[in-house]
XYZ file of C-alpha atoms in Angstrom:
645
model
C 10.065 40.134 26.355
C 14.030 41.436 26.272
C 14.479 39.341 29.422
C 12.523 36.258 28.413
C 14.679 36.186 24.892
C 17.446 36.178 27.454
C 16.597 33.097 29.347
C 15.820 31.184 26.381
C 19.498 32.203 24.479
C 20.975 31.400 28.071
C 19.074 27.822 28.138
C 19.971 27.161 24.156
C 23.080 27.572 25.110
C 23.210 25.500 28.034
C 21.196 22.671 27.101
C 22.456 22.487 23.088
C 26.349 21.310 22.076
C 28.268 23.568 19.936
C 26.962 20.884 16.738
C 23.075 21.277 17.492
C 23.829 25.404 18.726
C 25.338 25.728 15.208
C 22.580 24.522 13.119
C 19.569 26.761 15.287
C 21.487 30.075 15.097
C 23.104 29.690 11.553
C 19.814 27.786 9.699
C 19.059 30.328 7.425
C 19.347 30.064 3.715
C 18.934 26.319 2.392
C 20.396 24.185 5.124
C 21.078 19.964 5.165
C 21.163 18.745 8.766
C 22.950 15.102 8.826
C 21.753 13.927 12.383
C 23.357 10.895 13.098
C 21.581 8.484 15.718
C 21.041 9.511 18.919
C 22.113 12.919 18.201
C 19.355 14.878 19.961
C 17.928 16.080 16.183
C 14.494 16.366 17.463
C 15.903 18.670 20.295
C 17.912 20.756 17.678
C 14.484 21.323 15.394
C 12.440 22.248 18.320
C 15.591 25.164 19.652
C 15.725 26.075 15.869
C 11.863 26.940 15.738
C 12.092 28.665 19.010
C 14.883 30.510 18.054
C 12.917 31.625 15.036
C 9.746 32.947 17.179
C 12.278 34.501 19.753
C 14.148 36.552 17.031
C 10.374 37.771 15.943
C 9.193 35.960 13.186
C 5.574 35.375 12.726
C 4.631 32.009 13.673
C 2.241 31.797 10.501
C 4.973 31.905 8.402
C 6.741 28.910 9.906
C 5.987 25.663 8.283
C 7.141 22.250 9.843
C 6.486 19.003 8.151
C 7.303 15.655 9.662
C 6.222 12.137 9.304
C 3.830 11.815 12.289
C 1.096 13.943 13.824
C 2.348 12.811 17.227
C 5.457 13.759 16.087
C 4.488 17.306 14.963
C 2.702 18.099 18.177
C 5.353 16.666 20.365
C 7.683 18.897 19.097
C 5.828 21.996 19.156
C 4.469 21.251 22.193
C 8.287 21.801 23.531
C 8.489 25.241 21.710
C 5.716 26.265 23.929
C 7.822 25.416 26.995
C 10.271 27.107 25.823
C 9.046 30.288 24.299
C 6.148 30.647 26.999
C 3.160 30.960 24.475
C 1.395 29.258 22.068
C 2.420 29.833 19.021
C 0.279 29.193 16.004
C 3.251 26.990 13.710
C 1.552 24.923 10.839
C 2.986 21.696 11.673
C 2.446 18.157 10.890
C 2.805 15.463 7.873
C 3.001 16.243 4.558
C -0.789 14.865 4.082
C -1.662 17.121 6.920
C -0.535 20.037 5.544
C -1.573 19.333 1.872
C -4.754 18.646 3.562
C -5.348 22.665 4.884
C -3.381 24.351 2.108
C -5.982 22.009 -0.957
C -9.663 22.430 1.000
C -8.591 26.810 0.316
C -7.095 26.483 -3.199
C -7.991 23.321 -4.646
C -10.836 24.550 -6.964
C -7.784 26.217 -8.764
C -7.858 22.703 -10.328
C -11.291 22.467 -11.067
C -11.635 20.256 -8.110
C -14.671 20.840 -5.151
C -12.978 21.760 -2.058
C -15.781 19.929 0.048
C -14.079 16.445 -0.577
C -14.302 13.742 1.618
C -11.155 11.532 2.066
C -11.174 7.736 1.516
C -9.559 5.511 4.310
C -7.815 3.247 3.256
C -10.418 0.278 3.360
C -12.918 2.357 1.201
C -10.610 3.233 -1.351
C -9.477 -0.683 -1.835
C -13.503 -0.976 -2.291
C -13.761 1.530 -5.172
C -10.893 -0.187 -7.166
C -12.632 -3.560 -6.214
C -15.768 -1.873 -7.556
C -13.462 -1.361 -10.942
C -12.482 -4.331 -10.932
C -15.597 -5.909 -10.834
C -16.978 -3.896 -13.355
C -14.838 -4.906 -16.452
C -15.208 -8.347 -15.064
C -11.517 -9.076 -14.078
C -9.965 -11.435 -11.407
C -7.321 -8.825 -9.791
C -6.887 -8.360 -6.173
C -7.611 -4.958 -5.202
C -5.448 -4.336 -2.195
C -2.509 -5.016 -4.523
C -3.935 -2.626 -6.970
C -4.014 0.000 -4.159
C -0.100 -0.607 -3.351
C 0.454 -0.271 -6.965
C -1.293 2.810 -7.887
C 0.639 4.141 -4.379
C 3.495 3.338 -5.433
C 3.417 4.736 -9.030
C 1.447 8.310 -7.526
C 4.440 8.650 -4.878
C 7.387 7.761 -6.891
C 6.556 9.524 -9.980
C 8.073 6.217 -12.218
C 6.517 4.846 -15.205
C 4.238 1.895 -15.214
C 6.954 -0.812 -16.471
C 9.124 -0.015 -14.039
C 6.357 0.196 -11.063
C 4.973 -3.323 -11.733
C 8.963 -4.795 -12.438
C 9.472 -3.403 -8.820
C 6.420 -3.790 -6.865
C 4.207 -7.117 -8.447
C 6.614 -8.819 -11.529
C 4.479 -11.273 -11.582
C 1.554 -9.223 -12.941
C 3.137 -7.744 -15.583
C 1.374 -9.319 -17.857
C -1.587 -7.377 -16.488
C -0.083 -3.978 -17.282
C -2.393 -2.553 -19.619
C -5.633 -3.831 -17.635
C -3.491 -2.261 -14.345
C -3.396 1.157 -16.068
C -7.092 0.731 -17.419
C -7.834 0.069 -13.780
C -6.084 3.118 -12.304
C -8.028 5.499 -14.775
C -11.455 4.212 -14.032
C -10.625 4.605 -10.120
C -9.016 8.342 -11.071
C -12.410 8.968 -12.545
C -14.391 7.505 -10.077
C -12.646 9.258 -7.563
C -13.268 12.727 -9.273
C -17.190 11.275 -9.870
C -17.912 11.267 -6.016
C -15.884 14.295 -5.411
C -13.550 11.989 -2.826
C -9.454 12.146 -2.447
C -7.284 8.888 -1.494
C -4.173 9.544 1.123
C -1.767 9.925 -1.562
C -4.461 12.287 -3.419
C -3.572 15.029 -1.067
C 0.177 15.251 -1.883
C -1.039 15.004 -6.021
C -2.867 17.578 -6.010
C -0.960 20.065 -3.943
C 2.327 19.146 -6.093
C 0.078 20.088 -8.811
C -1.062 22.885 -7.516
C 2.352 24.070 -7.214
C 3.228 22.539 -10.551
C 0.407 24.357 -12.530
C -0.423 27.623 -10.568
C 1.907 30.111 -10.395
C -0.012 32.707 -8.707
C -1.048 29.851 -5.685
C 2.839 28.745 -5.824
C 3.793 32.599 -5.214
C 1.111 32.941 -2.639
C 2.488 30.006 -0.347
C 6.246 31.004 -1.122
C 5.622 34.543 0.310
C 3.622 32.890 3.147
C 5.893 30.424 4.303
C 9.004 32.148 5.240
C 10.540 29.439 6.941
C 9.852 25.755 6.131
C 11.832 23.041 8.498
C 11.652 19.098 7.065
C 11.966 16.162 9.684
C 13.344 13.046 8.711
C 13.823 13.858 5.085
C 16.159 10.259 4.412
C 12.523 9.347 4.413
C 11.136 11.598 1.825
C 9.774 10.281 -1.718
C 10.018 11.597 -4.788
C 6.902 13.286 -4.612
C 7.241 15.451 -1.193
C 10.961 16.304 -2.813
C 9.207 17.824 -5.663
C 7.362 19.553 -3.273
C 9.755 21.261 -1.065
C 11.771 22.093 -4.340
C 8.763 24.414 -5.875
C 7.501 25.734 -2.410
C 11.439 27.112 -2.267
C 11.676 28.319 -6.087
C 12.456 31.617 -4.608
C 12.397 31.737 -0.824
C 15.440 29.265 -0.124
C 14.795 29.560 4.093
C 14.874 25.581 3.500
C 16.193 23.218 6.911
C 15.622 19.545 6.217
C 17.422 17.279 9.036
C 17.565 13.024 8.194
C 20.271 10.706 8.165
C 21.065 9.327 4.586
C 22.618 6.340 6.348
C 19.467 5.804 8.143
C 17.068 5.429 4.744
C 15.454 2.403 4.395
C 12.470 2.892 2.715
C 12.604 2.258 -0.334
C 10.004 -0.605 -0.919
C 7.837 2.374 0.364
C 9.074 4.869 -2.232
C 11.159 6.855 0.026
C 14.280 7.942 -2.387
C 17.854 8.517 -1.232
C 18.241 10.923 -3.507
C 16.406 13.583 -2.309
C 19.659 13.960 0.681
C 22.070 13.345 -1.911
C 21.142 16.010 -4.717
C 19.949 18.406 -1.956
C 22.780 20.283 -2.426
C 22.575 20.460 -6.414
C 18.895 21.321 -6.219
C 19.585 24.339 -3.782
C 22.855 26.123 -4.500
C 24.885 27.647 -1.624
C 23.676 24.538 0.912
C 25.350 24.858 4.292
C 25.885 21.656 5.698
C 25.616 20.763 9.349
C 26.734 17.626 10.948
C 25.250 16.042 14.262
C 27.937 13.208 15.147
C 27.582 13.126 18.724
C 25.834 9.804 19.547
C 24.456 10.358 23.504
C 23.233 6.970 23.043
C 25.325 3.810 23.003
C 28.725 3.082 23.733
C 31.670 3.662 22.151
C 32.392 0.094 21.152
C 28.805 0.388 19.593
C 29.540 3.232 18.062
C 32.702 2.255 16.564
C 30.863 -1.344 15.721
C 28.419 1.391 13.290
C 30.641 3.823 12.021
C 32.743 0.683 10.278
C 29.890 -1.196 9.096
C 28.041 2.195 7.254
C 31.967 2.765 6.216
C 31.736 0.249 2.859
C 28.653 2.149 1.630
C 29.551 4.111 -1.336
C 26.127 6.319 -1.703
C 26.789 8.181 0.976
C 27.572 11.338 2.875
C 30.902 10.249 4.903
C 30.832 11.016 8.612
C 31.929 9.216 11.991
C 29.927 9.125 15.164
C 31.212 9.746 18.412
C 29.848 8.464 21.372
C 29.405 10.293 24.144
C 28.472 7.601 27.021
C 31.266 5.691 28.948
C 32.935 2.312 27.750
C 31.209 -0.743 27.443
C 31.228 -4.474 26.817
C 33.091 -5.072 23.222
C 29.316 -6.354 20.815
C 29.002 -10.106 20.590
C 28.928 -12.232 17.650
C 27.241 -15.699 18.290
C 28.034 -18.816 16.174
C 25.083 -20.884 16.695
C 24.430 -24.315 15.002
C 21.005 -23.794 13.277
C 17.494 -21.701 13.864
C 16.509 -23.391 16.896
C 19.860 -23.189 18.964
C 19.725 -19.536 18.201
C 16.737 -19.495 19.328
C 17.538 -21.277 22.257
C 20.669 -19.259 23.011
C 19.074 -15.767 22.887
C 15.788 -16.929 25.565
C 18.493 -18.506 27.455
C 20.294 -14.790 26.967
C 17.625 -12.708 28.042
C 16.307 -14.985 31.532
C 20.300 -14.581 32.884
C 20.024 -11.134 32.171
C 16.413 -9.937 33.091
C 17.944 -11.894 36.334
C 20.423 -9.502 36.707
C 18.229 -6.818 37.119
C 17.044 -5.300 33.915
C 13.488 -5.223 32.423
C 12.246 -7.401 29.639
C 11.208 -4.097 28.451
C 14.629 -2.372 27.824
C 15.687 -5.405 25.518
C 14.916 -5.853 22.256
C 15.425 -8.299 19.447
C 15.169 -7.467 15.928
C 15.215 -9.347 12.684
C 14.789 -8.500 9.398
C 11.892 -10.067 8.467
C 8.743 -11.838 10.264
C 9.227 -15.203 10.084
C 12.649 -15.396 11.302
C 11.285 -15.050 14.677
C 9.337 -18.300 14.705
C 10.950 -20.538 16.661
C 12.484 -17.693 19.167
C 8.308 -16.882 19.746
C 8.339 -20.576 20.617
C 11.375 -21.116 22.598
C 10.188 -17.367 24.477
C 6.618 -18.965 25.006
C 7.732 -22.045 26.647
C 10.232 -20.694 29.173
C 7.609 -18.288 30.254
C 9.325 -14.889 28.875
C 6.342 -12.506 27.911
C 6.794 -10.744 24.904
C 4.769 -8.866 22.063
C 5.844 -8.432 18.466
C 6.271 -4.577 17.641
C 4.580 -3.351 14.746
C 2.927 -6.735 13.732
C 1.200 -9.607 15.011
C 2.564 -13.330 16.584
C 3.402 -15.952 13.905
C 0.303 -17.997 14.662
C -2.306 -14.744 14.259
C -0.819 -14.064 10.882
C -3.267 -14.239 8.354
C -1.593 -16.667 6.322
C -0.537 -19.404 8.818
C -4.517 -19.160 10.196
C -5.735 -19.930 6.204
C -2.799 -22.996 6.085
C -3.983 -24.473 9.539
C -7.363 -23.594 8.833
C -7.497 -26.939 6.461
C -5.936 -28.562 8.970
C -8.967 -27.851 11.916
C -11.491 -28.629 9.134
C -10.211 -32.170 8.651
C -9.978 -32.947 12.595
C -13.341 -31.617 13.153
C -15.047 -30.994 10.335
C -17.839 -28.858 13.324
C -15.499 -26.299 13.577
C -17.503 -23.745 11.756
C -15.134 -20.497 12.267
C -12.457 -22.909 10.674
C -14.201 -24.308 7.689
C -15.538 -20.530 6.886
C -12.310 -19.321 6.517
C -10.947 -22.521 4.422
C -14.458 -21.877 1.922
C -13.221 -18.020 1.627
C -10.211 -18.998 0.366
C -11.394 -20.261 -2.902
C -12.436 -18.093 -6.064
C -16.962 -17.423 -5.728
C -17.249 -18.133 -2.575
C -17.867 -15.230 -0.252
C -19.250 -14.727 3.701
C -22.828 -15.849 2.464
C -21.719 -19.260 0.780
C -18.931 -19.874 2.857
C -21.571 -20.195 6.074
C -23.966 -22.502 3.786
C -21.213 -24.690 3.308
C -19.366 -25.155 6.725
C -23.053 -25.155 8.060
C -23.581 -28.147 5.897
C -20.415 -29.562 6.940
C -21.769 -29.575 10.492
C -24.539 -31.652 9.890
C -22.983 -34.247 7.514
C -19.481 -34.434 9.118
C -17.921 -34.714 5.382
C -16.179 -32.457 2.902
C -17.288 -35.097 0.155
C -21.216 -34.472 0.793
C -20.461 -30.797 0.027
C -19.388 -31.617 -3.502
C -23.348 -33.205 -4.063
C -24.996 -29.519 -3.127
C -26.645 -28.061 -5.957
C -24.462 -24.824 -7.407
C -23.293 -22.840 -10.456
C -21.281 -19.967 -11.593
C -18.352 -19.048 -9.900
C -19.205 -20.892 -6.907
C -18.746 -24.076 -8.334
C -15.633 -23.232 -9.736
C -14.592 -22.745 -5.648
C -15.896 -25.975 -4.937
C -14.036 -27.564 -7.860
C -10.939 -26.282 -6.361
C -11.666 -27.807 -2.965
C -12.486 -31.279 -4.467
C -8.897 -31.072 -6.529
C -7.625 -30.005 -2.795
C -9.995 -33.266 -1.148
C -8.699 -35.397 -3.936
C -5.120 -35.367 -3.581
C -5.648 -35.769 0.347
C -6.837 -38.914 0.022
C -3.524 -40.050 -0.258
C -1.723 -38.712 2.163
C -2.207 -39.692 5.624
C -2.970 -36.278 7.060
C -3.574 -37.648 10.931
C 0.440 -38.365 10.779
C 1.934 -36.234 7.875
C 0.963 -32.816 8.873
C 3.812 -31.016 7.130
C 2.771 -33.406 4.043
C -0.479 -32.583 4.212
C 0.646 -28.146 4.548
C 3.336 -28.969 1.662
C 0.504 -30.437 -0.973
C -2.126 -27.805 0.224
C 0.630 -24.730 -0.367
C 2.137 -26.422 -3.456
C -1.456 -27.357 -5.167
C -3.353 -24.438 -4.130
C -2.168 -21.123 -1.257
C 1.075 -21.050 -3.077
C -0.755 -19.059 -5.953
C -3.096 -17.819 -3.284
C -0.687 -15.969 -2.231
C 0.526 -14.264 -5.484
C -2.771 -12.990 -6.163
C -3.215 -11.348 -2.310
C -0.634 -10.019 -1.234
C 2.645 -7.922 -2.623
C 4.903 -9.394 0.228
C 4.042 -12.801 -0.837
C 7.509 -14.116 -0.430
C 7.900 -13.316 2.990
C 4.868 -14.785 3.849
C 5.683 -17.894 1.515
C 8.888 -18.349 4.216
C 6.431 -17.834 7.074
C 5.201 -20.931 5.699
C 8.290 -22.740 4.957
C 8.511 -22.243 8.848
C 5.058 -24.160 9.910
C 5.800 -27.147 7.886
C 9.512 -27.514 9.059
C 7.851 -27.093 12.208
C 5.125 -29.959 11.681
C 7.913 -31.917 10.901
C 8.473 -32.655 14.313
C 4.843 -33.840 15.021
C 3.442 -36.886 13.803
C 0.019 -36.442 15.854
C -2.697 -33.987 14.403
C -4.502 -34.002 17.812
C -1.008 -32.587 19.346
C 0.331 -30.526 17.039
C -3.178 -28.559 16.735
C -3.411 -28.906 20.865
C 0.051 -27.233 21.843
C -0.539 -24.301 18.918
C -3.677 -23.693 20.677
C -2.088 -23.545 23.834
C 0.697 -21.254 22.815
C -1.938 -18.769 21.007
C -3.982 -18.877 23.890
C -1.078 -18.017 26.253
C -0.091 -15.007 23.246
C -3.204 -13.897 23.893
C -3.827 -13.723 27.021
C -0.356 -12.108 28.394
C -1.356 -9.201 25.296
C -4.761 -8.539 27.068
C -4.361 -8.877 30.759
C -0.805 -8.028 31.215
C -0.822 -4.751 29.087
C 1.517 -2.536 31.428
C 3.468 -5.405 32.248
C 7.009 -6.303 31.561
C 7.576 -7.101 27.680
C 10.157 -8.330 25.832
C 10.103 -6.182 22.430
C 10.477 -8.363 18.964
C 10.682 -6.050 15.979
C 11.613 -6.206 12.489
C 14.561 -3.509 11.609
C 12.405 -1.268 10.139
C 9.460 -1.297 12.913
C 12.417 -0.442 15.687
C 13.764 2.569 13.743
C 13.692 5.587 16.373
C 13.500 2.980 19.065
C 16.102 1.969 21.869
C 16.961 -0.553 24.026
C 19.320 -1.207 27.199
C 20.424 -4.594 25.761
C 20.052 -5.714 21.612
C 19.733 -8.960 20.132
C 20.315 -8.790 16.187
C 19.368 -12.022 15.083
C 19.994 -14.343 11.681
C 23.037 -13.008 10.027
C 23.086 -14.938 7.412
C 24.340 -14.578 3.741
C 20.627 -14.168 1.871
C 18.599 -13.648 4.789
C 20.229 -10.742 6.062
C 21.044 -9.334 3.858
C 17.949 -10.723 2.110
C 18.376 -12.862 -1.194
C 16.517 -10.483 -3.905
C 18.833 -6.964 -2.411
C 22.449 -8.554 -3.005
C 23.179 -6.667 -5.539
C 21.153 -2.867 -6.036
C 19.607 -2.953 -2.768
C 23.046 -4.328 -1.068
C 23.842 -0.706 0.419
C 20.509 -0.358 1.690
C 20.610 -3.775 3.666
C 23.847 -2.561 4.987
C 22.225 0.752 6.499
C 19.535 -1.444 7.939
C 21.968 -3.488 9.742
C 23.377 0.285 11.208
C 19.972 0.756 12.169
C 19.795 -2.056 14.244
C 22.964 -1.784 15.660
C 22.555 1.704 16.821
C 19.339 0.499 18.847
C 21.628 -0.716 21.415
C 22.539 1.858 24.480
C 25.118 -0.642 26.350
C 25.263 -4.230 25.028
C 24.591 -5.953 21.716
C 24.751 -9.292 20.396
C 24.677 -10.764 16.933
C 24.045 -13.986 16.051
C 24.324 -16.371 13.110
C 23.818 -19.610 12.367
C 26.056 -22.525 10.704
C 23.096 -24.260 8.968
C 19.444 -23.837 7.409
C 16.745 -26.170 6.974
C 13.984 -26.415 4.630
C 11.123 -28.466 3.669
C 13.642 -31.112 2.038
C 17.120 -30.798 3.392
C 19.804 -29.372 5.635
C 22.574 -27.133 4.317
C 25.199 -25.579 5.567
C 24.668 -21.471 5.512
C 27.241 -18.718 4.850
C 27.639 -15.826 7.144
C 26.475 -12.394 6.243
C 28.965 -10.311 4.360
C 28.227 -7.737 6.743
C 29.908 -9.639 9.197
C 32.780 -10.558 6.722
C 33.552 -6.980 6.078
C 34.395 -5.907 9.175
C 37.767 -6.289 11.689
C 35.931 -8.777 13.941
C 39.002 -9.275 15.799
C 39.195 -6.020 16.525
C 35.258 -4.928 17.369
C 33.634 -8.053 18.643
C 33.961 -10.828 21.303
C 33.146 -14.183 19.295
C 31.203 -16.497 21.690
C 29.925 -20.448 20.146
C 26.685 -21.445 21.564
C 27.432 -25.145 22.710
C 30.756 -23.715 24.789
C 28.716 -21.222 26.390
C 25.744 -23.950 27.386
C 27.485 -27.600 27.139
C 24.327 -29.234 29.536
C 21.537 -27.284 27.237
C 23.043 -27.680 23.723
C 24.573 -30.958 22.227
């Protein structure tokens, strides 16, 4: 055993700088690990549990949470390799954990330990069950956000709905009506929700001393991945399962939280100190990852955030290009630029694969998924689907297949759904009736009642106003008056992102501006769906381009970055430019730290919408910082006279 201790202290101290070496032999006590990107954190947790086991400590009495399963096992999974045994750590997310620790303690509550948890699909049917039962018109996977929201943050109803659904606050009282009847049904058939599991094991903590005591004397040694990341309720509970045992090691990066819309609060980094007295604080600043004109492009934007801890990254890999900025003239020379980009330098030798583009929200990639689509680059969308398989865009362009071909049954079922009554069951009655008659006005003659024909009242207010537009030319009139008259409020009531899926929309109808043939535009979106589709299914383990929004490509890399749409109000985004202004800014470090040898921002000079052009103003972010001095400024039409005009 002497000797094996001896190999592993010989390979800590080999493989481990004197930063990461630091924080696995000195982490006892409560300890704050500020792991900069790309500072081999994940390698410094694994040596630091290791280290623990080598020195002799019971592995049952080691307790690592993360924010993954995968992540959990991955990392313990390396402590085997390196302590030559399997050691029995509890390890994995807080729900995991909560999980074990409530099915042997949770009748301390009152509460049958033989509960069954509710996926998320089943528990948006009990609140729809709820909601159906006092007779209410309140979409119930915006209920479930809600009642997440207000279990994980611990804030009070006001200030959940202001944040999360303003425009249901109206609703409040019937909301909190709603969330006891699905607390009580919950309790009723003995089942637990996802966010359930942390509840009831802060409770437990909360309300039982004795159980409280029991897991403090258990758990010796308690190590917290990611914990920028952390909400109010998992803070609570790391601060009573260390009310007396302070062996405490949480590791994040405060200027990598971006959360928040989740719940995850800053705060638990920044009063970590205040909460546990005598905090030693270790610093991870050496960035094995990008360059150090990257680097020194990061460490000055995160610079103007006030809410921080301070700290500058150096980078440990050799010089590099300076990071571009690109002046382009609007969307779809940006787009045109960065596909242009990415063929001269996948020609030069380097994957699709190790480049990635990221935005900071969906439908800023619209016409770049074009542009990418017809130069043949293959691509997939990381963490969400193509523009044209978004829910949304389907329901707008299902209208648009009903009125060219009214037999188009998988079409007109989903326009039917759309309206208030009418479920799966009527929906197929009427787009079967459809087929035979070959007219949305001979649906309007079928007998009905109740809600149903309030659906079909809707669609005749919808067929009405048609009438006088000339839909077979006007597309993007015909997708303004159905969004304006109708989805618009659609929307509202489905989904809690509405907004960004409202400028998803903005998108299609600038883009059917350009057509002024229904048979077309309908014939080359097919074609480009059909072409998304196929390259996702056959070509699997091919070479992919990555598109990502910011906060799908956190803990990602790439070779070669695109940032993309730097734009005063898009990024950072309209509603954040004031509270939410320093989180925007830590997204943008986020993205920039993707990069491992070049990066490129770009930005465009002017914005269209539905009814004008104006001219756009570039993102503070790019304002704020000595561009002279960090960045190479390229403009698009000097760099590609022939192409652009």
């Amino acid at each position: 055993m002497r000797e094996k201790n001896k190999i592993f202290l010989e390979r800590l101290e080999k493989e481990l700088n004197p930063e990461q070496e630091k924080v696995v032999l000195e982490g006892d006590g409560p300890c704050l690990v500020l792991a900069g990107p790309g500072s081999g954190k994940t390698r410094t947790i694994v040596y630091r549990v290791a280290y623990l086991l080598v020195r002799g400590e019971e592995p049952s009495r080691i307790m690592l949470l993360t924010f993954t399963n995968h992540a959990a096992r991955e990392m313990l999974n390396r402590v085997v390799n390196l302590v030559q045994r399997n050691p029995n750590v509890i390890g994995g997310t807080f729900h995991h954990v909560g999980n074990k620790l409530l099915r042997k303690y949770i009748r301390e509550l009152g509460i049958d330990e033989n509960y069954n948890i509710l996926d998320r699909d089943d528990g948006r049917e009990l609140i729809k069950d709820c909601v159906e039962e006092i007779e209410k018109d309140l979409n119930s996977e915006i209920l479930q956000e809600i009642f997440s929201y207000k279990v994980n943050t611990g804030k009070d109803w006001e200030e959940v709905i202001q944040e999360k659904a303003f425009h249901l606050i109206e609703n409040l009282e019937l909301i909190k009506e709603i969330y006891k009847m699905y607390e009580s049904a919950k309790r009723k058939l003995n089942v637990m929700d996802y966010d359930d599991l942390l509840w009831f094991w802060y409770r437990l903590l909360l309300e039982k001393e004795r159980i409280r005591e029991i897991l403090d004397e258990q758990f010796l040694w308690i190590l917290v991945d990611e914990y920028q990341d952390t909400n109010w309720l998992q803070g609570e509970i790391v601060r009573l399962l260390r009310k007396n045992n302070k062996n405490i090691l949480v590791v994040g990066d405060d200027a990598q939280s971006i959360y928040s819309f989740r719940g995850a609060t800053l705060e638990n980094m920044l009063k970590f100190p205040q909460i546990f007295e005598n905090t030693k604080i270790f610093h991870l600043i050496s960035n094995y990852r990008s360059t150090p004109e990257i680097v020194n492009l990061a460490n000055e934007i995160i610079k103007n955030n006030k809410n921080q801890y301070q700290k500058e990254l150096k980078a440990i890999p050799r010089s590099g290009p300076k990071p571009k900025l690109v002046w382009a003239y609007d969307e779809k020379e940006e787009a045109r630029f960065i596909a242009e980009t990415i063929k001269e330098i996948h020609k030069e030798g380097i994957p699709y694969k190790n480049i990635g583009v990221l935005f900071r929200s969906n439908y800023q990639s619209m016409s770049l998924q074009m542009e990418l689509t017809r130069k043949g680059i293959p691509f997939e969308v990381r963490g969400g689907l193509r523009f044209f398989e978004q829910a949304h865009i389907k329901d707008m362009l299902s209208l648009l297949k009903v009125l060219y071909n009214p037999m188009d049954q998988i079409s007109s079922q989903r326009f039917f759904r759309l309206f208030s009554g009418i479920g799966r069951t009527y929906s197929k009655r009427l787009a079967e009736f459809l087929y035979e008659s070959k007219s949305l006005e001979r649906i309007f003659l079928m007998p009905m009642k109740g809600r149903t024909l309030d659906g079909v009242r809707e669609i005749k207010v919808i067929w009405d106003g048609l009438k006088n537009i000339p839909w077979e030319r006007d597309i993007a009139g015909t997708l303004s008056f159905f969004f304006k008259n109708y989805y618009a409020d659609y929307l509202k009531r489905h989904y809690l992102d509405y907004y960004e899926r409202s400028k998803d929309i903005e998108q299609l109808i600038l883009l059917a501006e350009r057509y002024d043939n229904l048979e077309n535009f309908l014939s080359e979106l097919s074609l480009y769906t059909y072409t998304g589709e196929r390259i996702i299914e056959e070509e699997e383990d091919k070479d992919f381009l990555v598109l990502s929004t910011i906060h799908q490509a956190k803990g990602l890399e790439w070779e070669v970055v695109f940032v993309m749409r730097l734009v005063q109000g898009e990024f950072p985004n309209h509603r954040n430019l004031e509270k939410g202004l320093e989180e925007e800014r830590r997204l943008f470090y986020v993205a920039t730290t993707r990069a491992k040898r070049e990066l490129f921002l770009t930005t465009i000079i002017t914005r269209s919408n539905t009814n004008f052009t104006s001219f756009s103003k570039p993102s503070i972010f790019i304002e704020e910082i000595d561009r002279k001095k960090l960045l190479e400024e390229w403009v698009v039409k000097d760099l590609y006279p022939t192409t652009y005009s």
